[in-house]
Amino acid sequence: MSRIGKKPVEVPKGVKVAVNGTTISVEGPKGKLEWTHRPEVNVQAEDGRVSVSVDDSLVGDKRVRALWGTTRALINNMMTGVSKGYEKKLEIHGVGWTASVGGQTLKLNVGFANTVELPIPAGVNVAVEKQLITVTGADKQAVGQFAAAVRSKRPPEPYNGKGIRYSDEVVRKKEGKQFGK
């Protein structure tokens, strides 16, 4: 039995949930999300709760138990996203390195000959303030994926500490070469 899958998901105030076959729609103050779950898993929404279950004949299958817990976790992330939203903050470390937002494109000047341009996906908002990039949105996966894509353009290097890193990330500096010892 899935320990996480058995717990019902509480629906926060101001959030509407609709289950139509294998499609779950969640709408709240921060946006609207829709997701199609696997047919092995059953999802019901009633009395301000969303419950996830599987048939008794499928409980013995390890893959189905994994899908059970994953489905419940993804539905919980959808509830949190449309009610509170998700946010990732990235810092740019480097002399003269900057970022700017132009329309639906994030432009990074991070030490390359050309400006690196990343298209901002739908449902994700990006704000730049000096050396700080803030990525926000209702979809946890989209926010995390875009933040990882930005970081991958110039990951922090361990000798000088230059690069793009998450605001809570700790980069351990290495000692350089020792001459004359």
Short mmCIF file of C-alpha atoms in Angstrom, two decimals:
data_model
loop_
_atom_site.label_atom_id
_atom_site.label_comp_id
_atom_site.label_asym_id
_atom_site.label_seq_id
_atom_site.Cartn_x
_atom_site.Cartn_y
_atom_site.Cartn_z
CA MET A 1 0.00 0.00 0.00
CA SER A 2 1.16 3.50 -0.77
CA ARG A 3 1.46 5.56 2.40
CA ILE A 4 1.39 8.86 0.53
CA GLY A 5 -1.31 7.77 -1.92
CA LYS A 6 -3.75 6.88 0.87
CA LYS A 7 -3.81 10.42 2.28
CA PRO A 8 -6.55 12.62 0.78
CA VAL A 9 -5.56 16.02 -0.63
CA GLU A 10 -7.31 18.94 1.05
CA VAL A 11 -8.71 21.54 -1.34
CA PRO A 12 -7.74 25.08 -0.15
CA LYS A 13 -10.27 27.94 -0.02
CA GLY A 14 -10.92 29.57 -3.36
CA VAL A 15 -9.79 26.54 -5.38
CA LYS A 16 -12.13 24.62 -7.69
CA VAL A 17 -11.41 21.01 -8.68
CA ALA A 18 -13.04 19.09 -11.52
CA VAL A 19 -12.37 15.46 -12.41
CA ASN A 20 -13.47 14.39 -15.89
CA GLY A 21 -12.39 10.82 -16.65
CA THR A 22 -8.59 10.84 -16.38
CA THR A 23 -8.30 14.64 -16.60
CA ILE A 24 -8.02 16.78 -13.46
CA SER A 25 -8.62 20.54 -13.67
CA VAL A 26 -7.65 22.79 -10.77
CA GLU A 27 -8.45 26.52 -10.81
CA GLY A 28 -7.48 29.08 -8.19
CA PRO A 29 -6.36 32.68 -7.68
CA LYS A 30 -2.86 32.06 -9.16
CA GLY A 31 -4.03 30.32 -12.32
CA LYS A 32 -5.50 27.19 -13.85
CA LEU A 33 -3.76 23.81 -14.25
CA GLU A 34 -4.86 20.67 -16.05
CA TRP A 35 -3.29 17.22 -15.92
CA THR A 36 -4.14 13.76 -17.28
CA HIS A 37 -3.32 10.92 -14.90
CA ARG A 38 -2.67 7.26 -15.66
CA PRO A 39 -5.72 4.97 -16.10
CA GLU A 40 -4.47 2.53 -13.41
CA VAL A 41 -5.23 5.17 -10.76
CA ASN A 42 -8.71 6.37 -9.72
CA VAL A 43 -9.27 9.99 -8.61
CA GLN A 44 -12.45 11.27 -6.93
CA ALA A 45 -13.21 14.82 -5.74
CA GLU A 46 -15.87 15.31 -3.05
CA ASP A 47 -16.45 17.33 0.14
CA GLY A 48 -13.41 19.58 -0.28
CA ARG A 49 -11.06 16.62 -0.66
CA VAL A 50 -9.47 14.76 -3.53
CA SER A 51 -8.83 11.07 -2.90
CA VAL A 52 -6.60 8.82 -4.98
CA SER A 53 -7.00 5.03 -5.05
CA VAL A 54 -6.19 1.93 -7.08
CA ASP A 55 -8.10 -1.32 -7.56
CA ASP A 56 -7.38 -4.05 -5.00
CA SER A 57 -6.22 -6.40 -7.76
CA LEU A 58 -3.47 -3.93 -8.77
CA VAL A 59 -2.12 -3.11 -5.28
CA GLY A 60 0.48 -5.89 -5.51
CA ASP A 61 2.10 -4.35 -8.61
CA LYS A 62 5.09 -2.20 -7.62
CA ARG A 63 4.69 0.11 -10.63
CA VAL A 64 1.02 0.81 -9.82
CA ARG A 65 1.88 1.59 -6.18
CA ALA A 66 4.49 4.08 -7.42
CA LEU A 67 1.93 5.69 -9.75
CA TRP A 68 -0.52 5.92 -6.85
CA GLY A 69 1.81 7.98 -4.66
CA THR A 70 3.09 10.04 -7.58
CA THR A 71 -0.45 10.94 -8.69
CA ARG A 72 -1.35 12.10 -5.19
CA ALA A 73 1.85 14.18 -4.92
CA LEU A 74 1.28 15.84 -8.31
CA ILE A 75 -2.33 16.71 -7.40
CA ASN A 76 -1.09 18.20 -4.12
CA ASN A 77 1.48 20.28 -6.05
CA MET A 78 -1.31 21.52 -8.33
CA MET A 79 -3.36 22.63 -5.29
CA THR A 80 -0.39 24.49 -3.80
CA GLY A 81 0.48 26.06 -7.15
CA VAL A 82 -2.93 27.57 -7.88
CA SER A 83 -3.38 28.80 -4.29
CA LYS A 84 0.13 29.99 -3.24
CA GLY A 85 2.30 29.61 -6.34
CA TYR A 86 5.93 28.54 -6.67
CA GLU A 87 9.07 30.64 -6.80
CA LYS A 88 12.74 30.04 -7.59
CA LYS A 89 15.41 32.71 -7.14
CA LEU A 90 18.70 32.68 -9.02
CA GLU A 91 21.75 34.89 -8.43
CA ILE A 92 24.25 35.96 -11.08
CA HIS A 93 27.86 36.12 -9.84
CA GLY A 94 30.38 37.67 -12.22
CA VAL A 95 31.80 41.08 -13.05
CA GLY A 96 29.65 42.81 -15.66
CA TRP A 97 27.23 39.90 -15.97
CA THR A 98 23.60 40.96 -16.33
CA ALA A 99 20.14 39.69 -17.19
CA SER A 100 17.08 41.41 -18.65
CA VAL A 101 13.58 40.50 -19.75
CA GLY A 102 12.36 41.61 -23.16
CA GLY A 103 8.81 40.47 -23.96
CA GLN A 104 8.71 36.70 -23.55
CA THR A 105 12.50 36.29 -23.66
CA LEU A 106 15.12 36.26 -20.91
CA LYS A 107 18.42 37.73 -22.12
CA LEU A 108 21.61 36.74 -20.29
CA ASN A 109 24.99 38.48 -20.68
CA VAL A 110 27.17 36.02 -18.83
CA GLY A 111 30.63 36.24 -20.33
CA PHE A 112 29.97 34.80 -23.79
CA ALA A 113 30.57 36.72 -27.02
CA ASN A 114 26.82 36.68 -27.76
CA THR A 115 23.80 37.25 -25.56
CA VAL A 116 22.07 34.03 -24.47
CA GLU A 117 18.33 34.25 -25.11
CA LEU A 118 15.84 31.89 -23.46
CA PRO A 119 12.13 31.91 -24.39
CA ILE A 120 9.95 32.13 -21.27
CA PRO A 121 7.32 29.34 -21.28
CA ALA A 122 3.61 30.06 -20.88
CA GLY A 123 2.45 30.23 -17.27
CA VAL A 124 5.90 31.26 -15.99
CA ASN A 125 6.75 34.84 -14.97
CA VAL A 126 10.32 36.13 -14.77
CA ALA A 127 11.46 39.28 -12.98
CA VAL A 128 15.03 40.60 -12.99
CA GLU A 129 16.37 42.96 -10.34
CA LYS A 130 20.08 43.75 -10.72
CA GLN A 131 21.81 40.38 -10.14
CA LEU A 132 18.69 38.48 -8.99
CA ILE A 133 16.38 36.50 -11.31
CA THR A 134 13.00 35.49 -9.84
CA VAL A 135 11.02 32.76 -11.62
CA THR A 136 7.38 32.37 -10.46
CA GLY A 137 4.31 30.46 -11.59
CA ALA A 138 1.56 28.04 -10.63
CA ASP A 139 3.12 24.94 -12.24
CA LYS A 140 5.92 23.57 -10.06
CA GLN A 141 7.42 21.54 -12.89
CA ALA A 142 7.50 24.46 -15.34
CA VAL A 143 9.05 26.84 -12.78
CA GLY A 144 11.72 24.32 -11.77
CA GLN A 145 12.50 23.34 -15.36
CA PHE A 146 12.94 26.95 -16.51
CA ALA A 147 15.10 27.81 -13.48
CA ALA A 148 17.28 24.77 -14.21
CA ALA A 149 17.57 25.82 -17.88
CA VAL A 150 18.73 29.31 -16.83
CA ARG A 151 21.26 27.86 -14.38
CA SER A 152 22.59 25.42 -17.00
CA LYS A 153 23.68 28.28 -19.28
CA ARG A 154 26.48 29.19 -16.83
CA PRO A 155 26.63 26.87 -13.78
CA PRO A 156 28.75 28.08 -10.85
CA GLU A 157 32.40 27.12 -11.10
CA PRO A 158 34.32 26.16 -7.95
CA TYR A 159 37.50 28.26 -8.35
CA ASN A 160 36.28 31.85 -8.73
CA GLY A 161 32.61 31.27 -7.77
CA LYS A 162 31.37 32.85 -11.00
CA GLY A 163 28.14 31.62 -12.57
CA ILE A 164 24.37 31.45 -12.09
CA ARG A 165 23.24 29.71 -8.90
CA TYR A 166 20.11 29.27 -6.84
CA SER A 167 19.88 31.79 -4.00
CA ASP A 168 20.04 29.04 -1.36
CA GLU A 169 22.78 27.05 -3.14
CA VAL A 170 26.17 26.80 -1.48
CA VAL A 171 29.18 26.58 -3.79
CA ARG A 172 32.30 25.24 -2.09
CA LYS A 173 35.37 26.99 -3.41
CA LYS A 174 38.40 24.92 -4.29
CA GLU A 175 41.94 25.96 -3.60
CA GLY A 176 43.95 26.93 -6.67
CA LYS A 177 47.35 25.56 -7.70
CA GLN A 178 50.15 25.85 -5.17
CA PHE A 179 53.45 26.95 -6.66
CA GLY A 180 56.77 26.62 -4.84
CA LYS A 181 55.71 24.13 -2.17
#
